[in-house]
Amino acid sequence: MSDLAKGFDTLQIHAGAGPDPTTGARQVPIYQSTAFVFRDADHAARLFNLEEVGYIYSRLTNPTVGALQQRVAALEGGVGAIGCSSGHAAQIMALFPLMAPGRNVVVSTRLYGGTVTQMTQTIRRFGWSATFVDFDDLDAIRAAIDDDTRAVFCESIANPGGYITDLDAVAEVAREAGLPLIVDNTSATPWLCRPFEHGATLVVHSTTKYLTGNGTVTGGVVVDSGTFDWSASGKFPSLSEPEPAYHGLKFHETFGKMAFTFHGVAIGLRDLGMTMNPQAAHYTLMGIETLSLRMARHVENAVKIANWLEKDPRVDYVTYAGLPSSPYHSRVEKICPRGAGALFTFAVKGGYDSCVKLIDAVEIFSHVANLGDAKSLIIHSASTTHRQLDANQQVAAGAPPEVVRVSIGIEDADDLIADLDQALAKATA
């Protein structure tokens, strides 16, 4: 029975892992080893020539990380994946084979603040650039694409405001232009949204968040759909043209639908070194085993709490697509049929000062710069995660100064409501 025929709940436990063939260990072991012994000289040469798949050195490949890569690829419906040291590393790894000095990527204005900074500042050091567009305006996306554009990038459920991108519509624009669509699926996870089913080419995750689910390790992953023709346009020479480091090997010609994945390991991890460590992979593998159970509770709690907040007179508005009042509510059934996630913002009457008082008054919610934990989390995005943005960028990203962001955990929802109730009382007194 292939992975494609198995259900999500089975894949999240079994994909990429079976009993250890030597010891019989049922949980994936932590292969804490920098290097792996070759059978003989010919075996070593074949591995280094990319003629055989195997383990060389943990900067490139590691059995624990490999199990996680297979599991996430199976859950997303991809052909392969590349484990990285963080979500930001995954974003750079996704762009690296596609870009070159002078090239650009068209990105949504609704992004995590760190990603906005990465796209506006950091990638310039590689000679790349980003054009920011409101992804509700498809014509604006088309207008932003030029001869130097090499990718389109967005988040499925945007951080912090919970905006849901119309992935089908955006994917069609990218397809018309012959460009890959890269989707950050961190806030949704493949249990809520599978971007490949909506036309995405690559998916990235910060595995730090919901996939691990317990706030223990950082990590990231790039998942390859295997559906993009990297040779058709001539725009992606790293994948379609001879690679000097491998004596003229052409990745797309040689590896077909796995071209991006092989390039990500053989070139990206080899030279950039943004490698996931095996202990992080192990924690994430254990977390994923309960992903569907946790996400169902996250969403259930988020719906209950968002509805309560929307009715509270101390709250000006709530930005949660799971509410019928949201302008993006109609996209939930289409893009995230199991729910709109558990990340959203709400505005407290009194603005910034009240937000600060609220955060200082909560008792169950944790004031941390993370999301996707089993624990409920709260933060003022404009002064922290989105602090590097100017005022217009903050508003466009969904992080104006009058809102707080909450990542709803899996505690008792009534306890969370009681905590917000007492904190709101102090914040608006």
CSV table of C-alpha atoms in Angstrom, one decimal:
chain,number,residue,atom,x,y,z
A,1,MET,CA,0.0,0.0,0.0
A,2,SER,CA,1.6,3.2,-1.2
A,3,ASP,CA,1.7,6.4,0.9
A,4,LEU,CA,-0.6,8.0,-1.6
A,5,ALA,CA,-3.3,5.5,-0.7
A,6,LYS,CA,-3.0,6.0,3.1
A,7,GLY,CA,-5.0,8.5,5.2
A,8,PHE,CA,-3.5,11.6,6.8
A,9,ASP,CA,-3.7,10.2,10.3
A,10,THR,CA,-1.8,7.1,9.2
A,11,LEU,CA,0.9,9.0,7.3
A,12,GLN,CA,1.6,11.4,10.2
A,13,ILE,CA,2.6,8.4,12.3
A,14,HIS,CA,4.2,6.0,9.7
A,15,ALA,CA,5.4,7.9,6.7
A,16,GLY,CA,9.2,7.8,6.3
A,17,ALA,CA,9.8,5.4,9.1
A,18,GLY,CA,9.6,1.7,10.0
A,19,PRO,CA,11.3,-0.5,12.6
A,20,ASP,CA,15.1,-0.1,12.6
A,21,PRO,CA,16.4,-2.9,10.5
A,22,THR,CA,19.3,-3.7,12.9
A,23,THR,CA,17.9,-3.2,16.4
A,24,GLY,CA,14.1,-3.3,15.7
A,25,ALA,CA,13.7,0.1,17.4
A,26,ARG,CA,10.1,1.3,16.6
A,27,GLN,CA,10.7,5.0,17.0
A,28,VAL,CA,13.0,6.7,14.6
A,29,PRO,CA,16.5,6.8,16.2
A,30,ILE,CA,18.5,10.0,16.6
A,31,TYR,CA,21.4,9.3,14.3
A,32,GLN,CA,23.8,11.7,16.0
A,33,SER,CA,26.7,11.2,13.6
A,34,THR,CA,28.6,13.6,11.5
A,35,ALA,CA,29.6,11.0,8.9
A,36,PHE,CA,28.6,7.6,7.6
A,37,VAL,CA,30.9,4.7,6.6
A,38,PHE,CA,31.1,3.8,2.9
A,39,ARG,CA,30.8,0.1,1.9
A,40,ASP,CA,33.9,0.6,-0.3
A,41,ALA,CA,35.6,3.1,-2.5
A,42,ASP,CA,33.2,2.6,-5.4
A,43,HIS,CA,30.2,3.2,-3.1
A,44,ALA,CA,31.8,6.5,-1.9
A,45,ALA,CA,32.4,7.6,-5.5
A,46,ARG,CA,28.9,6.8,-6.6
A,47,LEU,CA,27.4,8.8,-3.7
A,48,PHE,CA,29.6,11.8,-4.4
A,49,ASN,CA,28.7,11.6,-8.2
A,50,LEU,CA,25.0,11.6,-7.3
A,51,GLU,CA,24.7,8.1,-9.0
A,52,GLU,CA,23.3,6.5,-5.8
A,53,VAL,CA,21.2,7.8,-2.9
A,54,GLY,CA,22.7,7.4,0.6
A,55,TYR,CA,24.4,9.0,3.5
A,56,ILE,CA,27.7,10.8,3.3
A,57,TYR,CA,27.8,13.6,5.9
A,58,SER,CA,25.1,15.1,8.0
A,59,ARG,CA,25.4,18.6,6.5
A,60,LEU,CA,23.9,16.9,3.4
A,61,THR,CA,21.9,13.8,4.5
A,62,ASN,CA,21.1,12.2,7.8
A,63,PRO,CA,18.7,9.2,8.4
A,64,THR,CA,16.7,11.0,11.1
A,65,VAL,CA,16.3,14.2,9.0
A,66,GLY,CA,15.6,11.9,6.0
A,67,ALA,CA,12.6,10.3,7.9
A,68,LEU,CA,11.2,13.7,8.6
A,69,GLN,CA,11.6,14.9,5.0
A,70,GLN,CA,9.7,11.9,3.8
A,71,ARG,CA,7.0,12.3,6.3
A,72,VAL,CA,6.4,16.0,5.6
A,73,ALA,CA,6.5,15.4,1.8
A,74,ALA,CA,3.9,12.6,2.2
A,75,LEU,CA,1.6,14.9,4.3
A,76,GLU,CA,1.9,17.7,1.7
A,77,GLY,CA,1.6,15.4,-1.3
A,78,GLY,CA,5.1,16.2,-2.6
A,79,VAL,CA,7.8,14.1,-4.1
A,80,GLY,CA,10.6,15.2,-1.8
A,81,ALA,CA,11.7,17.6,0.9
A,82,ILE,CA,14.8,19.4,2.2
A,83,GLY,CA,15.2,19.8,6.0
A,84,CYS,CA,16.6,23.1,7.1
A,85,SER,CA,17.8,24.8,10.3
A,86,SER,CA,14.8,27.2,10.5
A,87,GLY,CA,11.8,28.5,8.6
A,88,HIS,CA,13.8,31.4,7.3
A,89,ALA,CA,16.5,29.0,6.1
A,90,ALA,CA,13.8,27.1,4.2
A,91,GLN,CA,12.7,30.3,2.5
A,92,ILE,CA,16.3,31.1,1.3
A,93,MET,CA,16.7,27.4,0.3
A,94,ALA,CA,13.5,27.6,-1.8
A,95,LEU,CA,14.7,30.7,-3.6
A,96,PHE,CA,18.3,29.8,-4.0
A,97,PRO,CA,18.1,27.5,-7.1
A,98,LEU,CA,15.7,29.9,-8.8
A,99,MET,CA,17.4,33.3,-8.3
A,100,ALA,CA,20.5,35.1,-9.6
A,101,PRO,CA,21.8,38.6,-9.3
A,102,GLY,CA,19.3,41.0,-10.8
A,103,ARG,CA,16.3,38.6,-10.5
A,104,ASN,CA,13.3,39.3,-8.4
A,105,VAL,CA,10.4,37.6,-6.6
A,106,VAL,CA,6.8,38.9,-6.4
A,107,VAL,CA,5.6,38.6,-2.8
A,108,SER,CA,2.4,39.2,-0.8
A,109,THR,CA,2.2,42.2,1.5
A,110,ARG,CA,0.6,40.0,4.1
A,111,LEU,CA,3.6,38.2,5.6
A,112,TYR,CA,5.4,37.6,8.9
A,113,GLY,CA,7.5,40.6,9.8
A,114,GLY,CA,10.7,38.7,9.7
A,115,THR,CA,9.9,37.5,6.2
A,116,VAL,CA,9.2,41.1,5.1
A,117,THR,CA,12.6,42.1,6.4
A,118,GLN,CA,14.3,39.1,4.7
A,119,MET,CA,12.7,40.0,1.4
A,120,THR,CA,13.3,43.8,1.6
A,121,GLN,CA,16.8,43.8,3.1
A,122,THR,CA,18.6,40.5,3.4
A,123,ILE,CA,18.1,39.1,-0.1
A,124,ARG,CA,19.6,42.4,-1.5
A,125,ARG,CA,23.0,41.1,-0.4
A,126,PHE,CA,22.6,38.3,-2.9
A,127,GLY,CA,21.6,40.8,-5.6
A,128,TRP,CA,18.0,39.7,-5.5
A,129,SER,CA,15.0,41.9,-4.9
A,130,ALA,CA,11.3,41.6,-4.0
A,131,THR,CA,8.2,43.4,-5.2
A,132,PHE,CA,5.4,43.6,-2.7
A,133,VAL,CA,1.8,43.4,-3.9
A,134,ASP,CA,-1.7,43.0,-2.4
A,135,PHE,CA,-2.5,39.5,-3.5
A,136,ASP,CA,-6.2,40.2,-3.5
A,137,ASP,CA,-5.4,42.3,-6.7
A,138,LEU,CA,-4.5,39.7,-9.3
A,139,ASP,CA,-3.9,42.3,-11.9
A,140,ALA,CA,-1.4,44.0,-9.6
A,141,ILE,CA,0.4,40.6,-9.4
A,142,ARG,CA,0.5,40.4,-13.2
A,143,ALA,CA,1.8,43.9,-13.5
A,144,ALA,CA,4.5,43.3,-10.9
A,145,ILE,CA,5.9,40.3,-12.9
A,146,ASP,CA,8.6,41.2,-15.4
A,147,ASP,CA,11.3,39.4,-17.4
A,148,ASP,CA,13.5,39.1,-14.3
A,149,THR,CA,10.8,37.6,-12.0
A,150,ARG,CA,11.6,34.1,-11.0
A,151,ALA,CA,9.0,33.2,-8.4
A,152,VAL,CA,5.8,34.2,-6.6
A,153,PHE,CA,5.7,33.9,-2.8
A,154,CYS,CA,2.9,34.1,-0.2
A,155,GLU,CA,1.6,32.5,3.0
A,156,SER,CA,-1.5,30.3,3.0
A,157,ILE,CA,-2.7,31.7,6.3
A,158,ALA,CA,-0.9,34.9,6.9
A,159,ASN,CA,0.9,35.8,10.1
A,160,PRO,CA,-0.3,37.7,12.1
A,161,GLY,CA,-3.8,38.5,10.9
A,162,GLY,CA,-5.0,35.1,9.7
A,163,TYR,CA,-5.7,36.4,6.2
A,164,ILE,CA,-6.3,33.5,3.8
A,165,THR,CA,-4.7,33.7,0.3
A,166,ASP,CA,-6.8,32.6,-2.7
A,167,LEU,CA,-4.1,30.1,-3.7
A,168,ASP,CA,-6.0,28.9,-6.8
A,169,ALA,CA,-6.2,32.4,-8.2
A,170,VAL,CA,-2.6,33.3,-7.4
A,171,ALA,CA,-1.4,30.0,-8.8
A,172,GLU,CA,-3.1,30.6,-12.1
A,173,VAL,CA,-1.4,34.0,-12.4
A,174,ALA,CA,2.0,32.3,-11.7
A,175,ARG,CA,1.2,29.5,-14.2
A,176,GLU,CA,0.3,32.1,-16.9
A,177,ALA,CA,3.7,33.7,-16.4
A,178,GLY,CA,5.6,30.3,-16.3
A,179,LEU,CA,6.7,30.9,-12.7
A,180,PRO,CA,6.7,28.7,-9.6
A,181,LEU,CA,4.5,29.6,-6.7
A,182,ILE,CA,6.1,29.2,-3.3
A,183,VAL,CA,3.7,29.0,-0.4
A,184,ASP,CA,4.6,29.2,3.3
A,185,ASN,CA,2.1,26.8,4.9
A,186,THR,CA,3.4,27.1,8.5
A,187,SER,CA,0.2,28.6,10.0
A,188,ALA,CA,-2.1,26.1,8.2
A,189,THR,CA,-0.1,22.9,8.2
A,190,PRO,CA,-1.0,20.2,5.7
A,191,TRP,CA,-3.9,19.2,7.9
A,192,LEU,CA,-5.8,22.4,7.1
A,193,CYS,CA,-4.4,23.2,3.7
A,194,ARG,CA,-2.4,21.4,1.0
A,195,PRO,CA,-1.1,24.1,-1.3
A,196,PHE,CA,-0.1,21.6,-4.1
A,197,GLU,CA,-3.8,20.8,-4.6
A,198,HIS,CA,-4.3,24.5,-5.3
A,199,GLY,CA,-1.4,24.9,-7.8
A,200,ALA,CA,1.6,25.6,-5.7
A,201,THR,CA,5.1,24.5,-6.9
A,202,LEU,CA,7.0,24.5,-3.6
A,203,VAL,CA,5.8,24.6,0.1
A,204,VAL,CA,7.9,25.9,3.0
A,205,HIS,CA,7.4,25.4,6.7
A,206,SER,CA,8.8,26.6,9.9
A,207,THR,CA,8.7,23.2,11.5
A,208,THR,CA,9.3,25.1,14.8
A,209,LYS,CA,5.6,25.9,14.9
A,210,TYR,CA,2.6,23.5,14.6
A,211,LEU,CA,4.5,20.6,13.1
A,212,THR,CA,6.6,20.2,16.2
A,213,GLY,CA,3.9,21.7,18.4
A,214,ASN,CA,5.7,22.0,21.7
A,215,GLY,CA,8.1,24.9,21.5
A,216,THR,CA,11.3,22.8,21.8
A,217,VAL,CA,13.3,23.1,18.6
A,218,THR,CA,13.7,25.3,15.5
A,219,GLY,CA,13.7,23.9,12.0
A,220,GLY,CA,12.3,24.3,8.5
A,221,VAL,CA,11.5,22.3,5.4
A,222,VAL,CA,11.1,22.9,1.7
A,223,VAL,CA,8.7,20.5,0.0
A,224,ASP,CA,8.8,19.9,-3.7
A,225,SER,CA,5.7,19.2,-5.7
A,226,GLY,CA,7.6,17.6,-8.6
A,227,THR,CA,5.2,19.2,-11.1
A,228,PHE,CA,7.1,22.1,-12.5
A,229,ASP,CA,9.0,22.0,-15.8
A,230,TRP,CA,12.3,23.6,-14.9
A,231,SER,CA,13.6,23.4,-18.5
A,232,ALA,CA,10.7,24.9,-20.4
A,233,SER,CA,11.4,28.6,-20.2
A,234,GLY,CA,15.2,28.7,-19.8
A,235,LYS,CA,14.7,30.9,-16.7
A,236,PHE,CA,16.1,28.3,-14.3
A,237,PRO,CA,19.6,27.4,-15.5
A,238,SER,CA,20.7,26.1,-12.1
A,239,LEU,CA,18.2,23.3,-12.7
A,240,SER,CA,18.2,22.9,-16.5
A,241,GLU,CA,21.8,23.7,-17.5
A,242,PRO,CA,25.0,21.8,-16.9
A,243,GLU,CA,26.3,22.0,-13.3
A,244,PRO,CA,30.1,22.5,-13.3
A,245,ALA,CA,30.5,21.1,-9.8
A,246,TYR,CA,29.1,17.8,-11.0
A,247,HIS,CA,31.0,17.6,-14.4
A,248,GLY,CA,28.1,19.0,-16.5
A,249,LEU,CA,25.3,17.1,-14.9
A,250,LYS,CA,21.8,18.6,-15.6
A,251,PHE,CA,19.6,18.3,-12.6
A,252,HIS,CA,16.3,18.4,-14.4
A,253,GLU,CA,17.4,16.1,-17.2
A,254,THR,CA,18.9,13.6,-14.7
A,255,PHE,CA,16.5,13.6,-11.8
A,256,GLY,CA,13.2,14.6,-13.5
A,257,LYS,CA,10.5,15.5,-11.0
A,258,MET,CA,13.0,15.2,-8.1
A,259,ALA,CA,15.4,17.9,-9.7
A,260,PHE,CA,14.7,20.6,-7.2
A,261,THR,CA,15.0,18.3,-4.2
A,262,PHE,CA,18.4,16.9,-5.4
A,263,HIS,CA,19.7,20.4,-6.2
A,264,GLY,CA,18.6,21.6,-2.7
A,265,VAL,CA,20.7,18.9,-1.0
A,266,ALA,CA,23.6,18.6,-3.4
A,267,ILE,CA,24.2,22.3,-4.0
A,268,GLY,CA,22.0,24.2,-1.4
A,269,LEU,CA,22.9,22.3,1.8
A,270,ARG,CA,26.4,21.5,0.6
A,271,ASP,CA,27.3,25.2,0.1
A,272,LEU,CA,24.9,27.2,2.3
A,273,GLY,CA,24.9,24.7,5.2
A,274,MET,CA,21.4,25.6,6.5
A,275,THR,CA,21.1,22.0,7.8
A,276,MET,CA,18.5,20.6,10.2
A,277,ASN,CA,20.1,18.7,13.1
A,278,PRO,CA,18.9,15.2,13.9
A,279,GLN,CA,17.7,16.0,17.4
A,280,ALA,CA,15.4,18.7,16.0
A,281,ALA,CA,14.2,16.3,13.4
A,282,HIS,CA,13.4,13.7,16.1
A,283,TYR,CA,11.4,16.2,18.2
A,284,THR,CA,9.4,17.2,15.1
A,285,LEU,CA,8.8,13.6,14.0
A,286,MET,CA,7.3,13.0,17.5
A,287,GLY,CA,5.2,16.1,17.3
A,288,ILE,CA,3.8,15.3,13.9
A,289,GLU,CA,2.4,12.0,15.2
A,290,THR,CA,-0.4,14.0,16.9
A,291,LEU,CA,-0.7,16.8,14.3
A,292,SER,CA,-4.3,16.2,13.3
A,293,LEU,CA,-5.5,15.8,16.8
A,294,ARG,CA,-3.8,19.0,17.9
A,295,MET,CA,-4.9,21.0,14.9
A,296,ALA,CA,-8.5,20.0,15.4
A,297,ARG,CA,-8.3,21.3,19.0
A,298,HIS,CA,-6.4,24.4,18.0
A,299,VAL,CA,-9.2,25.3,15.5
A,300,GLU,CA,-12.0,24.4,17.9
A,301,ASN,CA,-10.6,26.7,20.6
A,302,ALA,CA,-9.8,29.5,18.1
A,303,VAL,CA,-13.4,29.6,16.8
A,304,LYS,CA,-14.9,29.7,20.3
A,305,ILE,CA,-12.5,32.4,21.5
A,306,ALA,CA,-12.8,34.5,18.4
A,307,ASN,CA,-16.6,34.4,18.6
A,308,TRP,CA,-16.4,35.5,22.3
A,309,LEU,CA,-14.0,38.3,21.6
A,310,GLU,CA,-16.0,39.6,18.7
A,311,LYS,CA,-19.0,40.1,20.9
A,312,ASP,CA,-17.1,41.7,23.8
A,313,PRO,CA,-17.6,45.5,23.9
A,314,ARG,CA,-14.0,46.0,25.0
A,315,VAL,CA,-12.8,44.7,21.7
A,316,ASP,CA,-13.0,46.8,18.5
A,317,TYR,CA,-12.6,44.1,16.0
A,318,VAL,CA,-11.3,40.5,15.4
A,319,THR,CA,-9.4,39.5,12.3
A,320,TYR,CA,-10.2,35.8,12.0
A,321,ALA,CA,-11.3,34.2,8.8
A,322,GLY,CA,-13.2,31.6,10.7
A,323,LEU,CA,-15.8,34.3,11.7
A,324,PRO,CA,-18.7,34.8,9.3
A,325,SER,CA,-18.0,38.5,9.5
A,326,SER,CA,-14.6,38.2,8.0
A,327,PRO,CA,-14.2,39.3,4.4
A,328,TYR,CA,-12.2,36.1,3.8
A,329,HIS,CA,-14.6,33.7,5.4
A,330,SER,CA,-15.7,32.4,2.0
A,331,ARG,CA,-12.2,31.2,1.3
A,332,VAL,CA,-12.1,28.9,4.3
A,333,GLU,CA,-14.2,26.1,2.7
A,334,LYS,CA,-12.2,26.4,-0.5
A,335,ILE,CA,-8.6,26.7,0.8
A,336,CYS,CA,-8.8,25.4,4.4
A,337,PRO,CA,-11.9,23.2,4.6
A,338,ARG,CA,-11.1,22.0,8.1
A,339,GLY,CA,-10.9,25.5,9.5
A,340,ALA,CA,-9.1,28.8,9.4
A,341,GLY,CA,-6.3,28.0,11.8
A,342,ALA,CA,-5.6,29.3,15.3
A,343,LEU,CA,-3.7,32.5,14.6
A,344,PHE,CA,-5.5,35.8,14.6
A,345,THR,CA,-5.4,39.4,15.9
A,346,PHE,CA,-7.9,41.5,17.8
A,347,ALA,CA,-8.0,45.2,18.6
A,348,VAL,CA,-8.4,46.4,22.2
A,349,LYS,CA,-10.3,49.6,22.9
A,350,GLY,CA,-7.8,52.2,23.9
A,351,GLY,CA,-5.2,51.2,21.3
A,352,TYR,CA,-1.6,50.5,22.0
A,353,ASP,CA,-1.7,51.3,25.7
A,354,SER,CA,-4.5,48.9,26.3
A,355,CYS,CA,-2.7,46.2,24.3
A,356,VAL,CA,0.3,46.5,26.6
A,357,LYS,CA,-1.8,46.3,29.7
A,358,LEU,CA,-3.6,43.3,28.4
A,359,ILE,CA,-0.4,41.4,27.6
A,360,ASP,CA,1.0,42.2,31.1
A,361,ALA,CA,-2.2,41.0,32.7
A,362,VAL,CA,-2.7,37.6,31.1
A,363,GLU,CA,-2.0,34.5,33.3
A,364,ILE,CA,-2.4,31.5,31.1
A,365,PHE,CA,-1.3,33.0,27.8
A,366,SER,CA,2.5,33.2,27.4
A,367,HIS,CA,4.0,36.4,26.1
A,368,VAL,CA,6.6,35.0,23.6
A,369,ALA,CA,7.6,35.5,20.0
A,370,ASN,CA,6.5,32.1,18.7
A,371,LEU,CA,3.3,30.5,17.4
A,372,GLY,CA,1.9,27.0,16.9
A,373,ASP,CA,2.7,25.8,20.4
A,374,ALA,CA,0.3,23.6,22.4
A,375,LYS,CA,0.3,26.5,24.9
A,376,SER,CA,-1.6,29.7,24.0
A,377,LEU,CA,0.6,32.6,23.1
A,378,ILE,CA,0.2,36.4,22.9
A,379,ILE,CA,2.3,39.2,21.6
A,380,HIS,CA,2.0,42.8,20.3
A,381,SER,CA,3.3,42.3,16.7
A,382,ALA,CA,3.8,46.0,15.8
A,383,SER,CA,6.4,46.5,18.5
A,384,THR,CA,8.1,43.0,18.2
A,385,THR,CA,7.8,40.6,15.3
A,386,HIS,CA,6.9,43.4,12.8
A,387,ARG,CA,8.9,46.2,14.5
A,388,GLN,CA,11.3,46.6,11.6
A,389,LEU,CA,8.4,47.5,9.2
A,390,ASP,CA,7.3,51.1,8.7
A,391,ALA,CA,3.7,52.1,9.6
A,392,ASN,CA,2.3,51.4,6.1
A,393,GLN,CA,4.0,48.0,5.9
A,394,GLN,CA,2.6,47.1,9.4
A,395,VAL,CA,-0.9,47.9,8.3
A,396,ALA,CA,-0.5,46.0,5.0
A,397,ALA,CA,0.8,43.0,6.9
A,398,GLY,CA,-2.1,43.0,9.4
A,399,ALA,CA,0.0,44.3,12.3
A,400,PRO,CA,-1.2,47.8,13.1
A,401,PRO,CA,-0.4,49.1,16.6
A,402,GLU,CA,-3.9,48.7,18.0
A,403,VAL,CA,-3.9,44.9,17.8
A,404,VAL,CA,-2.4,41.9,19.6
A,405,ARG,CA,-1.7,38.6,18.0
A,406,VAL,CA,-2.8,35.4,19.7
A,407,SER,CA,-1.8,31.8,18.8
A,408,ILE,CA,-4.6,29.7,20.4
A,409,GLY,CA,-3.4,26.6,22.1
A,410,ILE,CA,-5.1,23.4,23.2
A,411,GLU,CA,-5.9,24.2,26.8
A,412,ASP,CA,-9.5,24.3,28.0
A,413,ALA,CA,-11.1,27.1,25.9
A,414,ASP,CA,-13.2,28.3,28.9
A,415,ASP,CA,-10.0,28.9,30.9
A,416,LEU,CA,-8.5,30.8,28.0
A,417,ILE,CA,-11.6,33.0,27.8
A,418,ALA,CA,-11.6,33.6,31.5
A,419,ASP,CA,-7.9,34.7,31.3
A,420,LEU,CA,-8.7,37.1,28.4
A,421,ASP,CA,-11.7,38.4,30.3
A,422,GLN,CA,-9.8,39.3,33.4
A,423,ALA,CA,-6.9,40.8,31.4
A,424,LEU,CA,-9.3,42.9,29.3
A,425,ALA,CA,-10.9,44.2,32.5
A,426,LYS,CA,-7.5,45.4,33.7
A,427,ALA,CA,-6.5,46.7,30.3
A,428,THR,CA,-9.7,48.8,29.8
A,429,ALA,CA,-10.3,49.9,33.3
